[in-house]
Every structure is written in structure tokens, then in C-alpha cells.
CSV table of C-alpha atoms in Angstrom, one decimal:
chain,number,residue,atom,x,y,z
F,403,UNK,CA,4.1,-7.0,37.0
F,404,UNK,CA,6.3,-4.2,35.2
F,405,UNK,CA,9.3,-5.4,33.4
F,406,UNK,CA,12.3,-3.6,32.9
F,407,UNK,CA,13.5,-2.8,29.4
F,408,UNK,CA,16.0,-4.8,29.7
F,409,UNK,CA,18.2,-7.0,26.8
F,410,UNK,CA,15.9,-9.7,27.4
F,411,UNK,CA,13.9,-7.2,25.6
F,412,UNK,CA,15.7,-6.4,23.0
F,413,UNK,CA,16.8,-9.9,22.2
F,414,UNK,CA,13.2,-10.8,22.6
F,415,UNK,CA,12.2,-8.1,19.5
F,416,UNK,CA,14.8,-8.8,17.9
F,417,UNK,CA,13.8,-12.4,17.4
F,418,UNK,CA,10.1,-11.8,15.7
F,419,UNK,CA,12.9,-10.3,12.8
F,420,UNK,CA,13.5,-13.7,11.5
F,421,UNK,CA,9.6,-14.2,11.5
F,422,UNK,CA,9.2,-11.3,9.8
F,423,UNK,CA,11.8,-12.2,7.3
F,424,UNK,CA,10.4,-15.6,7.0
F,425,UNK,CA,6.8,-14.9,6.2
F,426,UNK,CA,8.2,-11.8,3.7
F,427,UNK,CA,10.3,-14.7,2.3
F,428,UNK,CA,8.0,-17.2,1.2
F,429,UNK,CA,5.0,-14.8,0.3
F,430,UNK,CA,7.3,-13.3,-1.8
F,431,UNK,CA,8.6,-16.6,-3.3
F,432,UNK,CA,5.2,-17.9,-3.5
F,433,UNK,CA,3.4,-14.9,-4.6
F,434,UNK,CA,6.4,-15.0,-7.4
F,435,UNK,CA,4.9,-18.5,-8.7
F,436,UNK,CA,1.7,-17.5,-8.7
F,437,UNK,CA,2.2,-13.9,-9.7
F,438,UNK,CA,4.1,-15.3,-13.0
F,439,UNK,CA,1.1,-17.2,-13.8
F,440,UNK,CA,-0.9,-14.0,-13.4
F,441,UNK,CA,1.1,-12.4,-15.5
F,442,UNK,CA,0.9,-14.6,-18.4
F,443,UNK,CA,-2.9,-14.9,-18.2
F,444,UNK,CA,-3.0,-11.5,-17.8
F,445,UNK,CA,-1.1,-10.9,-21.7
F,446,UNK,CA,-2.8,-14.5,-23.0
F,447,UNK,CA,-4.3,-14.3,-26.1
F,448,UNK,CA,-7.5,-16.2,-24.5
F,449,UNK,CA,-9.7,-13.3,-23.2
F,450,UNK,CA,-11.5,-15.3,-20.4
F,451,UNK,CA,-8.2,-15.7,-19.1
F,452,UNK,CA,-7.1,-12.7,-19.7
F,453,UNK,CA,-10.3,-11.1,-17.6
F,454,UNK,CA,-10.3,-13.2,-14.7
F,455,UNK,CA,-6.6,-12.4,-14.1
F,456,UNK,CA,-7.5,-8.6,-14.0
F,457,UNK,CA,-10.3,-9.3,-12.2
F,458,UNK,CA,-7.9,-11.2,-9.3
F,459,UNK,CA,-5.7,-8.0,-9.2
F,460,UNK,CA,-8.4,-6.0,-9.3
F,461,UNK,CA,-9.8,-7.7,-6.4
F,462,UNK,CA,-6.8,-7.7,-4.3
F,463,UNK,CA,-5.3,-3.9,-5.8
F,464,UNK,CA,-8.6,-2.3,-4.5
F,465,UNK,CA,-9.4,-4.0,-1.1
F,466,UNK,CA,-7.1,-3.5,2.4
F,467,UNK,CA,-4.3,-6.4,3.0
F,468,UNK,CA,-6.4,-6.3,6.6
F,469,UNK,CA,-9.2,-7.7,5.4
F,470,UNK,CA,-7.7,-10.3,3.1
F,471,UNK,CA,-5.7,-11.7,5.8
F,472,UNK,CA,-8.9,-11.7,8.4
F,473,UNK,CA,-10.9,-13.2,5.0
F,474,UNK,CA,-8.3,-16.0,4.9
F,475,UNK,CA,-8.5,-16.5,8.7
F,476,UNK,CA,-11.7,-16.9,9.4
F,477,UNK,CA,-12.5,-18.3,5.5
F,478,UNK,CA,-10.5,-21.4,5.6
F,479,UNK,CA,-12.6,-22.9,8.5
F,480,UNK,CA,-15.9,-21.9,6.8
F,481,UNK,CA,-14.5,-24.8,4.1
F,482,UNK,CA,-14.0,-27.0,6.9
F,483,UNK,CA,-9.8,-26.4,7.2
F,484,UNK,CA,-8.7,-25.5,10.3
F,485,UNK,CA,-5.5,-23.0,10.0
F,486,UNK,CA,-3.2,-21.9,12.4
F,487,UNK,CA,-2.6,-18.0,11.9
F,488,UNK,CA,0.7,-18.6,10.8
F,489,UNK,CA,-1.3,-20.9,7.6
F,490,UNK,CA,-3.8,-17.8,6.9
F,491,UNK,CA,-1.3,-15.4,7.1
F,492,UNK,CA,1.0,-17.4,5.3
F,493,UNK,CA,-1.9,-18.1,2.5
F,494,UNK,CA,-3.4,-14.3,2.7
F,495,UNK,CA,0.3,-12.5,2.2
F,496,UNK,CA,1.1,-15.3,-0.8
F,497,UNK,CA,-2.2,-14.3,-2.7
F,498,UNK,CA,-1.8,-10.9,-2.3
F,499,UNK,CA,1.8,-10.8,-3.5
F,500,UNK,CA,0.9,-12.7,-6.7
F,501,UNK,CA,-1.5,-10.2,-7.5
F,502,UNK,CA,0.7,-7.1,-7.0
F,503,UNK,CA,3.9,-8.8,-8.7
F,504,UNK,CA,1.3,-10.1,-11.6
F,505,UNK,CA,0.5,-6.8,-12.4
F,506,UNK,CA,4.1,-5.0,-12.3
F,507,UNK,CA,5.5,-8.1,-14.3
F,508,UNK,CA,2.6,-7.9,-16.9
F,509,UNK,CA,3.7,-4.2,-17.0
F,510,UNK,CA,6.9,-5.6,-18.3
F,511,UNK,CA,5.7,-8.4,-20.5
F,512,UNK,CA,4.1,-5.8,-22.3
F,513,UNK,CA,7.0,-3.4,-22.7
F,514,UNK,CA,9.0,-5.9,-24.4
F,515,UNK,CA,8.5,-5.0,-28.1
F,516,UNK,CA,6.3,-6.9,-30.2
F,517,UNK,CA,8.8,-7.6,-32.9
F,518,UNK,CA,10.2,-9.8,-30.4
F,519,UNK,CA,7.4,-12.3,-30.2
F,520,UNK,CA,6.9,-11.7,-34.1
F,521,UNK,CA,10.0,-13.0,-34.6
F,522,UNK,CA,10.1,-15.5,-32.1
F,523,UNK,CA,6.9,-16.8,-33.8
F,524,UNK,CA,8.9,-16.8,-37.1
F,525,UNK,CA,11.3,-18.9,-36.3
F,526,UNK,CA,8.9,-21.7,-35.1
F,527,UNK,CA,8.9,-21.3,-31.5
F,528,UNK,CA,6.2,-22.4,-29.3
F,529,UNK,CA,4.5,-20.5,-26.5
F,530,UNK,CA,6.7,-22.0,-23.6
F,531,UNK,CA,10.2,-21.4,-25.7
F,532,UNK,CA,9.0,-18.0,-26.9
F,533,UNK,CA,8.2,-17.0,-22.8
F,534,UNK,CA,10.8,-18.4,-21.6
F,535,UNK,CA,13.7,-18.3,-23.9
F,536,UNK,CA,12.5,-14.7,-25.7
F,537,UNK,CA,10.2,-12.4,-23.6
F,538,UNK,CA,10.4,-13.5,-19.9
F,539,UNK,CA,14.1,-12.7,-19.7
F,540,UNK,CA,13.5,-9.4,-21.0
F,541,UNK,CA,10.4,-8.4,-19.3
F,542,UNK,CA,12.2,-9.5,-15.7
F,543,UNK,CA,14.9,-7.6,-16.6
F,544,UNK,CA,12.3,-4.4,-17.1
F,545,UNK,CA,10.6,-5.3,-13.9
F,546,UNK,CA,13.3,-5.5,-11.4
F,547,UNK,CA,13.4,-2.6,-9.5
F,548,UNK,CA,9.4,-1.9,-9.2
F,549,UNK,CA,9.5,-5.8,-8.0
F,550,UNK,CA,12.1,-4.5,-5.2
F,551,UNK,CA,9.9,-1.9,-4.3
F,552,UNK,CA,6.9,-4.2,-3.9
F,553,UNK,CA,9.1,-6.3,-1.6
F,554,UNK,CA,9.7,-3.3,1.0
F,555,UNK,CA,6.1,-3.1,1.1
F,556,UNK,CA,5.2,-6.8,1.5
F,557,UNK,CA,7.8,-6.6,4.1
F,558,UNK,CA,5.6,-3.9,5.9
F,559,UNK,CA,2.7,-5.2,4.9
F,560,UNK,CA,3.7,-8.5,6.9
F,561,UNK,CA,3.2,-6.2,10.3
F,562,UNK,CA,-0.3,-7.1,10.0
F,563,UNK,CA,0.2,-10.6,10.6
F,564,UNK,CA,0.4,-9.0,14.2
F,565,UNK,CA,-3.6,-8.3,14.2
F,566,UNK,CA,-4.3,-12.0,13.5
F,567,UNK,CA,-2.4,-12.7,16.3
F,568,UNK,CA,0.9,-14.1,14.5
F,569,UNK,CA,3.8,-12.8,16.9
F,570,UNK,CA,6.6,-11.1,14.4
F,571,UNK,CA,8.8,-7.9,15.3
F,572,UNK,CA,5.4,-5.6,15.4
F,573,UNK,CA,3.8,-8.3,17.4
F,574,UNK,CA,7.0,-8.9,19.9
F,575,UNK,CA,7.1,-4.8,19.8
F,576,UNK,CA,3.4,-4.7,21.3
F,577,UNK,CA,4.1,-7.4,23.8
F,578,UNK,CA,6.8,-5.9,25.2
F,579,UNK,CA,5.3,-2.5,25.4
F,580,UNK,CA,2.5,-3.7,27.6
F,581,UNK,CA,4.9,-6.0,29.6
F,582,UNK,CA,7.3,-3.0,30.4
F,583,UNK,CA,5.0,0.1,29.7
F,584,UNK,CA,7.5,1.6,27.3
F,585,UNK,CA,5.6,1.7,24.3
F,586,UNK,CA,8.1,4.7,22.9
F,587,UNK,CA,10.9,2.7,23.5
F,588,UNK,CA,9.4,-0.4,21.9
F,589,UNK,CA,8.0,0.6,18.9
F,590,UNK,CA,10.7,2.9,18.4
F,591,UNK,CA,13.3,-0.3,18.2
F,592,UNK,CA,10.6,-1.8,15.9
F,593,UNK,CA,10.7,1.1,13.7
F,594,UNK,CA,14.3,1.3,13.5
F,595,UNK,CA,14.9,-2.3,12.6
F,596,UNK,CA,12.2,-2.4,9.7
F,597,UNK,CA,13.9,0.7,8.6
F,598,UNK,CA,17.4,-0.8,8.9
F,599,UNK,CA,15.6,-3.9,6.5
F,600,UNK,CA,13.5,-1.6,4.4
F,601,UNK,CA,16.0,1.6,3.5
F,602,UNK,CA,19.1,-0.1,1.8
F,603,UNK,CA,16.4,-2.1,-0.4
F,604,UNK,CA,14.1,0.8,-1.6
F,605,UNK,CA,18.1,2.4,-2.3
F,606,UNK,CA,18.5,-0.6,-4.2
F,607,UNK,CA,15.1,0.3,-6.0
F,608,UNK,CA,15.8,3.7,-6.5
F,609,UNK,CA,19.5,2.7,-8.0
F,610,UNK,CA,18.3,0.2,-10.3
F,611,UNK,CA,15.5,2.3,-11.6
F,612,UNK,CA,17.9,5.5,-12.1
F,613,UNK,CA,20.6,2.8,-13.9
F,614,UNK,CA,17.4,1.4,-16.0
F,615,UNK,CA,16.6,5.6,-17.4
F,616,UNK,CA,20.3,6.0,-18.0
F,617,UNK,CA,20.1,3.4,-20.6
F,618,UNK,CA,16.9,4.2,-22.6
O,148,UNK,CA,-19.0,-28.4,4.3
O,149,UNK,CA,-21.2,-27.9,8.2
O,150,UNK,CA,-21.2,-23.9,7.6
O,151,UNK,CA,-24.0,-22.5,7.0
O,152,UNK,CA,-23.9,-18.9,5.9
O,153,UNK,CA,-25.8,-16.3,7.6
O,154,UNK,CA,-26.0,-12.8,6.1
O,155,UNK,CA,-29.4,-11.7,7.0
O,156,UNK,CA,-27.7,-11.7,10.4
O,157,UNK,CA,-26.0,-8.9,9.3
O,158,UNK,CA,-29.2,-7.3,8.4
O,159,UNK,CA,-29.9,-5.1,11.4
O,160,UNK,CA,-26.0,-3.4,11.0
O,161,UNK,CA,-26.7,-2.0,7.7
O,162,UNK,CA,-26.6,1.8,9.0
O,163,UNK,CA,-23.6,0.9,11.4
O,164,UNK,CA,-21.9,-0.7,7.9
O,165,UNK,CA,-22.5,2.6,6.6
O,166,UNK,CA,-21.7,5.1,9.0
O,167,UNK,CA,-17.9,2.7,8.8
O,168,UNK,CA,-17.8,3.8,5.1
O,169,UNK,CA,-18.4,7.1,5.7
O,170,UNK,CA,-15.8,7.1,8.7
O,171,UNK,CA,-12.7,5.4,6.1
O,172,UNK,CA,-13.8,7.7,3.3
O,173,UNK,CA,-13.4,11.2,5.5
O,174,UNK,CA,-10.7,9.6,7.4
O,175,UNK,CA,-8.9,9.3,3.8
O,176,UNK,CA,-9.9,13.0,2.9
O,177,UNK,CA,-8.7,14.6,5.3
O,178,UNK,CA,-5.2,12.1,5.7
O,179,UNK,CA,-5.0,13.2,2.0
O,180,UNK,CA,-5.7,17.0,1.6
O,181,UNK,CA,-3.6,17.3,5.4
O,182,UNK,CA,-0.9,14.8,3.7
O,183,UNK,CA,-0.9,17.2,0.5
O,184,UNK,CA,0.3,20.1,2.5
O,185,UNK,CA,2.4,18.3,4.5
O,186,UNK,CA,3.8,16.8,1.0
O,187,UNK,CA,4.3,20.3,0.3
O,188,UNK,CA,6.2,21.8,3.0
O,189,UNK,CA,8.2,18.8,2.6
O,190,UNK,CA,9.3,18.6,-1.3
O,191,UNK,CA,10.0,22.8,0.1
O,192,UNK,CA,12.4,21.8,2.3
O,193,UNK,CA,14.0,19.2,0.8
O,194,UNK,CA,15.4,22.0,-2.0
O,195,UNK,CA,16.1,24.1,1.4
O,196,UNK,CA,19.6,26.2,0.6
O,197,UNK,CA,19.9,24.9,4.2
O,198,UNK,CA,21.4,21.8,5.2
O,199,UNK,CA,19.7,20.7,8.5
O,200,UNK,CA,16.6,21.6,6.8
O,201,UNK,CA,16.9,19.2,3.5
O,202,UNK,CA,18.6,16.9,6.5
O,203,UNK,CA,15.1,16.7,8.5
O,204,UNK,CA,12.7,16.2,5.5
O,205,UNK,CA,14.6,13.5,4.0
O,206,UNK,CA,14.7,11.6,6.9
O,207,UNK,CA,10.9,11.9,8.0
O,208,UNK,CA,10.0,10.6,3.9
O,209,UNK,CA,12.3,7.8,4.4
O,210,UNK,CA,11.5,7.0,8.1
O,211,UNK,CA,7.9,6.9,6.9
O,212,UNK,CA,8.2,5.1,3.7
O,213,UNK,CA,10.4,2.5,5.1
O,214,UNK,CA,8.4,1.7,8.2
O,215,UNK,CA,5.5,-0.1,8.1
O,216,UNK,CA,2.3,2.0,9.1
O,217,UNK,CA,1.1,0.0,11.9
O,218,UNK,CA,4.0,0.7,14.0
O,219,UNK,CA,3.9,4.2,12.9
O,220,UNK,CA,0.6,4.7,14.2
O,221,UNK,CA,1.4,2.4,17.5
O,222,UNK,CA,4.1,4.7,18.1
O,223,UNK,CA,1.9,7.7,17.7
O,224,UNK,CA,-1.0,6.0,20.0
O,225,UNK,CA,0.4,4.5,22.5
O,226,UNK,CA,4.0,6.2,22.6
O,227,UNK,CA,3.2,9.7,22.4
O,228,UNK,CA,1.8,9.6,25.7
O,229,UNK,CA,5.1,9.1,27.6
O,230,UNK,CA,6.4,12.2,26.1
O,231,UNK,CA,3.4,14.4,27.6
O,232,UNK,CA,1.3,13.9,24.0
O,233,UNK,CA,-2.3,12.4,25.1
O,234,UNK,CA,-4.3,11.8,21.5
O,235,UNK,CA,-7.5,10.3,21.2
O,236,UNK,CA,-7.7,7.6,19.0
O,237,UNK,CA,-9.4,9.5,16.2
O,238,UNK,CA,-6.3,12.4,15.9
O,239,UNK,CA,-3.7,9.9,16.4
O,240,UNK,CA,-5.0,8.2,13.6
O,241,UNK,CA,-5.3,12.0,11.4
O,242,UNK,CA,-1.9,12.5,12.6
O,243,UNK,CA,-0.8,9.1,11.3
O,244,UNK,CA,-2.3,9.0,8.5
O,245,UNK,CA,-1.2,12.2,7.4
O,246,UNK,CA,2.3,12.4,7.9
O,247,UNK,CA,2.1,8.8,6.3
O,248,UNK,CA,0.6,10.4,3.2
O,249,UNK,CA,2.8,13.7,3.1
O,250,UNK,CA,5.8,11.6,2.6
O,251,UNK,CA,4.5,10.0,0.0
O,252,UNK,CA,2.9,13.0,-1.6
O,253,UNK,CA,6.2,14.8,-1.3
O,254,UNK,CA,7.8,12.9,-3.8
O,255,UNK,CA,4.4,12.8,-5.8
O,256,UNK,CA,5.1,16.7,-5.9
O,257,UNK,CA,8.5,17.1,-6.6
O,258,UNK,CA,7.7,14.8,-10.0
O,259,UNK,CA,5.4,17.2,-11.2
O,260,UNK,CA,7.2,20.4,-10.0
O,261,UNK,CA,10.6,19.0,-12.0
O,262,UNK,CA,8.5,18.6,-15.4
O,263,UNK,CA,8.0,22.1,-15.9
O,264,UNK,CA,11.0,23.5,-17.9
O,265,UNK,CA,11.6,27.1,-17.2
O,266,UNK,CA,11.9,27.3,-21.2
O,267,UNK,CA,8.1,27.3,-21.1
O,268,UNK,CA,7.5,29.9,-19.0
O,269,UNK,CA,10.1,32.1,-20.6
O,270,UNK,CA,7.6,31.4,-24.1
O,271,UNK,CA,4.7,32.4,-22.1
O,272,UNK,CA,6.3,35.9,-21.4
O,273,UNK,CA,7.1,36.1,-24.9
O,274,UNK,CA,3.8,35.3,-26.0
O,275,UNK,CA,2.6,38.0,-23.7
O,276,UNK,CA,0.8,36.3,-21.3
O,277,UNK,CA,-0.1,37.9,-17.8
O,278,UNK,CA,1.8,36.2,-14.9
O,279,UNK,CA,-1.6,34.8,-13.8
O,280,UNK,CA,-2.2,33.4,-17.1
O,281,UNK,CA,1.6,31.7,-17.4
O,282,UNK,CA,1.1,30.4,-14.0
O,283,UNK,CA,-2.7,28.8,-14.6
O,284,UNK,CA,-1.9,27.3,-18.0
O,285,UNK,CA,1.6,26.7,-17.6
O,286,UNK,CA,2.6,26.3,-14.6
O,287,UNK,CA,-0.4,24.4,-12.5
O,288,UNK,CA,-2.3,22.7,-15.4
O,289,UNK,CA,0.5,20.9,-16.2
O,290,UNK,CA,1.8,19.8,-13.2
O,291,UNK,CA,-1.5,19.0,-12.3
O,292,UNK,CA,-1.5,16.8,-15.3
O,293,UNK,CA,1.4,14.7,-14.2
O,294,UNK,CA,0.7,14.2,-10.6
O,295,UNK,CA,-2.9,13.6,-10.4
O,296,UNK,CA,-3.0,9.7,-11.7
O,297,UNK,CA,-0.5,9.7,-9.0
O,298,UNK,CA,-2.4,11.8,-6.8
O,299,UNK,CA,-5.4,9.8,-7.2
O,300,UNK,CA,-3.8,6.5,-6.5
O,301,UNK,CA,-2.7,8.1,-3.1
O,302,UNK,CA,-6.3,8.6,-1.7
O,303,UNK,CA,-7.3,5.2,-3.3
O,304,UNK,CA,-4.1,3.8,-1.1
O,305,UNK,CA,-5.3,6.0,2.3
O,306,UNK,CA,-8.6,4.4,1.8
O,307,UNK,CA,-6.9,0.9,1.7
O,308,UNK,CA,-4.5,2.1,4.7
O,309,UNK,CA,-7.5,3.5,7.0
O,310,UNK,CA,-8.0,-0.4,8.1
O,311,UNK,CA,-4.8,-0.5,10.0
O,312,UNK,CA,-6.1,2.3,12.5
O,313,UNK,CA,-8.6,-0.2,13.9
O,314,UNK,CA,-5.7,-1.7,15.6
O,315,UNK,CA,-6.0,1.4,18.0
O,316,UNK,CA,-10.1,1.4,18.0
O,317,UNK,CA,-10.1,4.5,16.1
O,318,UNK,CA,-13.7,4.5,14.5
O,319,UNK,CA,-14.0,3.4,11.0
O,320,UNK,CA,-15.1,0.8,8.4
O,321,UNK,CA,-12.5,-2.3,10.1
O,322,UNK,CA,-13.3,-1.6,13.4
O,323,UNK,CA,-16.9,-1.2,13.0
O,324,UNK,CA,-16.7,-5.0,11.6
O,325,UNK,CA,-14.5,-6.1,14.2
O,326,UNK,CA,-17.4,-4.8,16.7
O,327,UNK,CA,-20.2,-6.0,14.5
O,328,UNK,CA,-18.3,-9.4,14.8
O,329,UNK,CA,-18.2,-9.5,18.5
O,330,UNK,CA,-21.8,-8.9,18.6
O,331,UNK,CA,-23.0,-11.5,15.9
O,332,UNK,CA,-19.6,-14.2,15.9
O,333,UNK,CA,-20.0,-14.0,12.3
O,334,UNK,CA,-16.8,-13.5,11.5
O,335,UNK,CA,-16.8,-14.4,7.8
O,336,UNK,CA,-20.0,-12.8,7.3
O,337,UNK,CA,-18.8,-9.7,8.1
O,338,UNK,CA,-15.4,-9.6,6.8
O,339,UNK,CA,-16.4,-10.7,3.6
O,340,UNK,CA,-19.3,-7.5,3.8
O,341,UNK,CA,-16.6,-5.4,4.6
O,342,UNK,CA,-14.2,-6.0,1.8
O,343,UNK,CA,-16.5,-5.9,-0.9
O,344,UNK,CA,-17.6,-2.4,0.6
O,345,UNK,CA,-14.1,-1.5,0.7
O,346,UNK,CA,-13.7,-2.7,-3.1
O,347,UNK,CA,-16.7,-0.9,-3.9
O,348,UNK,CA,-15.4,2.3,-2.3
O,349,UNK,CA,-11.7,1.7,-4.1
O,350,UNK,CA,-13.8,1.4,-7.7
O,351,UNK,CA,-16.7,4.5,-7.4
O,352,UNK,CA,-13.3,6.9,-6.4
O,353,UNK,CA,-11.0,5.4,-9.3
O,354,UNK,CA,-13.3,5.4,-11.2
O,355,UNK,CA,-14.3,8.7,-10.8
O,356,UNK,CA,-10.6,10.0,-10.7
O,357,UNK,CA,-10.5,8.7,-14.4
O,358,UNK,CA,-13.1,10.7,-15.6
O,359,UNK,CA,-11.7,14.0,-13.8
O,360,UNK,CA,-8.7,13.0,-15.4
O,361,UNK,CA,-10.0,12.5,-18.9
O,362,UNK,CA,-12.2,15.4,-18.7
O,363,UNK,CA,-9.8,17.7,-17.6
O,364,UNK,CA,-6.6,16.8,-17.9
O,365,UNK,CA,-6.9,15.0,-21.7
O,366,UNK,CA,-4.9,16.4,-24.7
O,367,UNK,CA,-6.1,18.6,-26.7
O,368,UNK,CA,-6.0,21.4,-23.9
O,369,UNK,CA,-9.4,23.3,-24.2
């Protein structure tokens, strides 16, 4: 049966928002975690480490989100765990968020002059202190508005949680377009409201990045 | 661990595997020379004297950079239509890709257009070069210089990006797997073939790309 386009409709797309938000939320959060610890491999001073961070990044740099999300979805059962698609998506947008904020934050780990650590090193602080205290603060500072712009596209890139079958706005979107057959009307909302999330951050980006060239 | 793997199942698909490469990587050329000229036209009008124009180009690079590309290709697909516009799933995914490219080449563009200081140019006439000559050594080498790394990351990203048009069956690498795995319900098998033929694709181009760029584009200018 044809639906109308009604605001049950509306209301109905506008709900898979807060699952988009959600699963942008915590893949960012979690890919923070585990993007930090990228990052530091990437700049240790251990070069196994070193190379099997920039062998992750490569990995997940050079291969579509697509099929890292379908690799989590139908990998997990191979090693006998049974995931839900909002698990593999959740898992597969994490990973690949760690990778791409690994690589912009050891971008600003290594802009953070060397004197720095030198003289960190000089006045007899360890590793952790010397991170934390000395270069982290500075290098986050550095890496603020590229990590913005990586969250506008995580927040796409969480659309294709759709094509595992997790139902978010692109997946509400599709559903209603084949319920109502008006595909131009529903994607069209969907397109609107990721822009109404997306524009005032990549602003934000843009802002940040023009404030950062101002100073230097 | 019950799973056994079972790539030689795969075996028999190795042409099909192939042909899907060869689909992504022309998909990607074509997204990315069309998306060039679109990029173009665009970075053109956005320094349009007139208003309306620089209006309309800046919102089709922000619409597209700020909307995710599956919903942009949806909306192309399955939207179209309803205005009168019937595409087949191959053009709906050149015209997707395409304009999703020339928004981002635009401002690829407009970097390297920006770096060249009139200053320069004004030298080269002084030097007495030919206008042919100021606009091949200082004018396009240059420019070229700046936005080819950038460049070159763009076709490694429509590569990356052709995956998403398997959501409308348009042919390629993804939706070549997603057939394969129909046919064979090895599902990881085949994924797992897939990416590392994607990550193979991504490395031959950038690598390659580097070498243009250091054979070309490297200081000392020859």
C-alpha cells in the first residue's frame, strides 16, 4: 500500500538522526582512544611499533569504509561472535576512525618542535609526563580543526551503516521512499538534515584553521 | 573456531573479480577527469563578478561536501526519475560521482590558482619570455605542482568512493562481490578478496602518483 508523505514521515526520518548522531558519537569517541594510541606508536621510538601503526592506517587509508564495515559484519561470526549490525558497525566505524584520527594527530605530534621534547627530556621527565604534560597538549591544539573535519566525514561516512542494514536517517530515508514512492522528497529531507549537522561544523573547520594561519 | 575457510571457492570468479577492478578504476577516471572540469567551471564561477552565479557554485560545493554520497547518489537514482530524469544505473553513478568530485576539485583548484603571484608573471615579461612560455613554466607548472598531491589523493578517494554505487547495482568491484556472494554464500571470502584488491588498486595508483610527482614536479625544475 502507498503511503502518504505525511509527518508521520518526517517524524519517522527525523528519528534515524539521533542514530546517526549516536553511532558518529561513539566511533568518534572510540576511534579517539584508539586513534591516540596510534598516534603514539606511530612517533615511538620502537620501529616495529612504529611500522605496524602505519601499516593499520595504511590498511584502512587505502581500502573503502564499505568493505570494512561488510569485513566486520560477516568477520566476527567467522571467530565464532555473533554481532548484531549495530555491533559490526559500531566496531567497523570505531577502527576506522582510529586510523584516520591516528594519522592527522601524528601529523601534529610531529609538528610540535623537537626542542620541546629535548627539553622535556632534560628536565627528567618520563615518557608518560613528557606526552601528556609537554607534547600532547600542543599537538591537539595543532590538530583541532583537521580532527573537525574528519568528524563531518565520519558523520557521512556513518550512512553506510544503511547497507548492513542498520536503520539511521539514510536508512529511515530509503524506507520511507519505497513506502510512499517519493524518493525526491525523502532523500531530499535526508540531504538537508545531514547538511544542516555537517555545514556549521566544516564552518567551524574552516574558522579554526583560518584562526590557526593568522597566528603562525 | 567451526569456520572453515574456503577461497578456492572463489576460484572460478577470478575474471569476474577482475572485470570489477577494471569497472571501479574507469568508473574513478572518468568521475575524476569529468569532476576536474566540473571543479573548474565551478572555482570560475565562484570569482563570478555576478552574484547569483558565485550564489549557485557555492552552494552545490557545500551541498556536496556536507552530504554524505550515498544519499547523493540515491537522490540521483531513484529521485531523478520523478522529475522526468530516467538514468541507468551506470550514468547515475558518472553523474554522482562526478559532481561529487568537482566540488571537491574546485577548491583543489582555487589552491593552486591563488599561489601564483602576478609578480611572477610580470618577471617573465621582463625576462622576455613568449606568452606561451610565461604560461607553460609559470603559470601551469607551478600550479600543477601544488595541486597534484592533492589531485592525486582525489582519484585515490573516487576509487575508495566507487563502492557506495553498488547500493544502486551500478556495475563495479562491490557489487560484483555482493553478486559473487549470492552465488557462493561466502561472504567473508569474498569481502576479504575484495578489499585487498581494493588496497592493492589504492597502492599501484599512489604509488605511481609519487613517482609522476617526483619525476616531474621535484625541485630543481629541469
Amino acid at each position: 500500500m502507498i503511503r502518504l508523505f505525511g509527518s508521520n514521515e518526517v517524524l519517522f526520518i527525523l528519528a534515524g538522526i539521533q542514530w546517526t548522531l549516536l553511532l558518529s558519537l561513539i566511533a568518534f569517541t572510540g576511534g579517539g582512544v584508539f586513534g591516540l594510541i596510534i598516534a603514539l606508536s606511530r612517533t615511538s621510538t620502537r620501529a616495529s611499533l612504529r611500522s605496524i601503526a602505519a601499516g593499520y592506517i595504511d590498511f584502512f587509508q587505502g581500502t573503502p569504509l564499505l568493505m570494512q564495515l561488510f569485513l566486520v559484519f560477516y568477520g566476527m561470526p567467522v571467530f565464532g561472535v555473533k554481532v548484531s549490525p549495530w555491533t559490526a558497525v559500531t566496531i567497523g566505524l570505531t577502527l576506522h576512525a582510529s586510523a584516520f584520527l591516528g594519522e592527522i594527530w601524528r601529523g601534529g605530534i610531529q609538528a610540535v618542535p623537537r626542542g620541546q621534547t629535548e627539553a622535556a627530556r632534560a628536565l627528567g621527565l618520563r615518557y608518560a609526563s613528557r606526552m601528556r604534560d609537554i607534547v600532547l597538549p600542543q599537538a591537539l591544539r595543532l590538530s583541532v580543526a583537521p580532527t573537525v573535519g574528519f568528524l563531518v566525514q565520519l558523520i557521512k561516512g556513518t550512512s553506510l551503516a544503511s547497507i548492513v542494514g542498520f536503520v539511521e536517517l539514510s536508512r529511515s530515508a530509503q524506507i520511507v521512499a519505497s513506502t510512499t514512492y517519493k524518493p525526491l522528497l525523502a532523500y531530499g529531507l535526508a540531504a538537508l538534515l545531514y547538511f544542516v549537522i555537517c555545514f556549521p561544523l566544516s564552518r567551524f573547520s574552516l574558522r579554526l584553521e583560518q584562526r590557526f594561519a593568522a597566528k603562525t | 573456531m567451526t569456520y572453515k575457510f574456503d577461497f578456492a571457492a572463489l576460484a572460478p570468479y577470478w575474471e569476474t573479480f577482475l572485470r570489477g577492478c577494471w569497472q571501479t578504476i574507469s568508473l574513478a577516471a572518468i568521475a575524476v577527469v569529468l569532476g576536474l572540469v566540473i571543479g573548474i567551471v565551478a572555482m570560475l564561477a565562484k570569482r563570478s563578478p555576478i552574484r547569483a552565479v558565485r550564489l549557485f557554485a557555492t552552494s552545490y560545493i557545500e551541498v556536496v561536501r556536507n552530504t554524505p554520497f550515498l544519499v547523493q547518489v540515491m537522490f540521483i537514482f531513484f529521485g531523478l526519475p520523478s522529475l522526468g530524469i530516467s538514468l541507468s544505473p551506470w550514468t547515475a553513478a558518472i553523474l554522482a560521482l562526478s559532481l561529487n568530485c568537482g566540488a571537491f576539485a574546485a577548491e583543489i583548484i582555487r589552491g593552486g590558482v591563488e599561489a601564483i603571484s602576478k609578480g611572477q608573471v610580470e618577471a617573465g615579461t621582463a625576462l622576455g619570455l613568449r606568452t606561451l612560455q610565461i604560461f607553460r613554466f609559470i603559470v601551469l607548472k607551478p600550479a600543477l605542482r601544488i595541486i597534484f598531491p592533492a589531485l592525486s589523493g582525489q582519484f585515490i578517494l573516487a576509487l575508495l568512493t566507487t563502492s557506495i554505487v553498488s547500493s544502486i547495482s551500478a556495475e563495479e568491484l562491490a557489487s560484483i562481490s555482493q553478486s559473487i556472494d549470492a552465488e557462493t554464500f561466502r561472504s567473508f571470502e569474498v569481502y576479504a578478496v575484495a578489499t585487498v584488491l581494493y588496497f592493492g588498486l589504492s597502492l599501484i595508483f599512489s604509488t605511481a602518483f609519487k613517482a609522476i610527482n617526483r619525476i616531474y614536479f621535484s625541485y630543481p625544475v629541469r
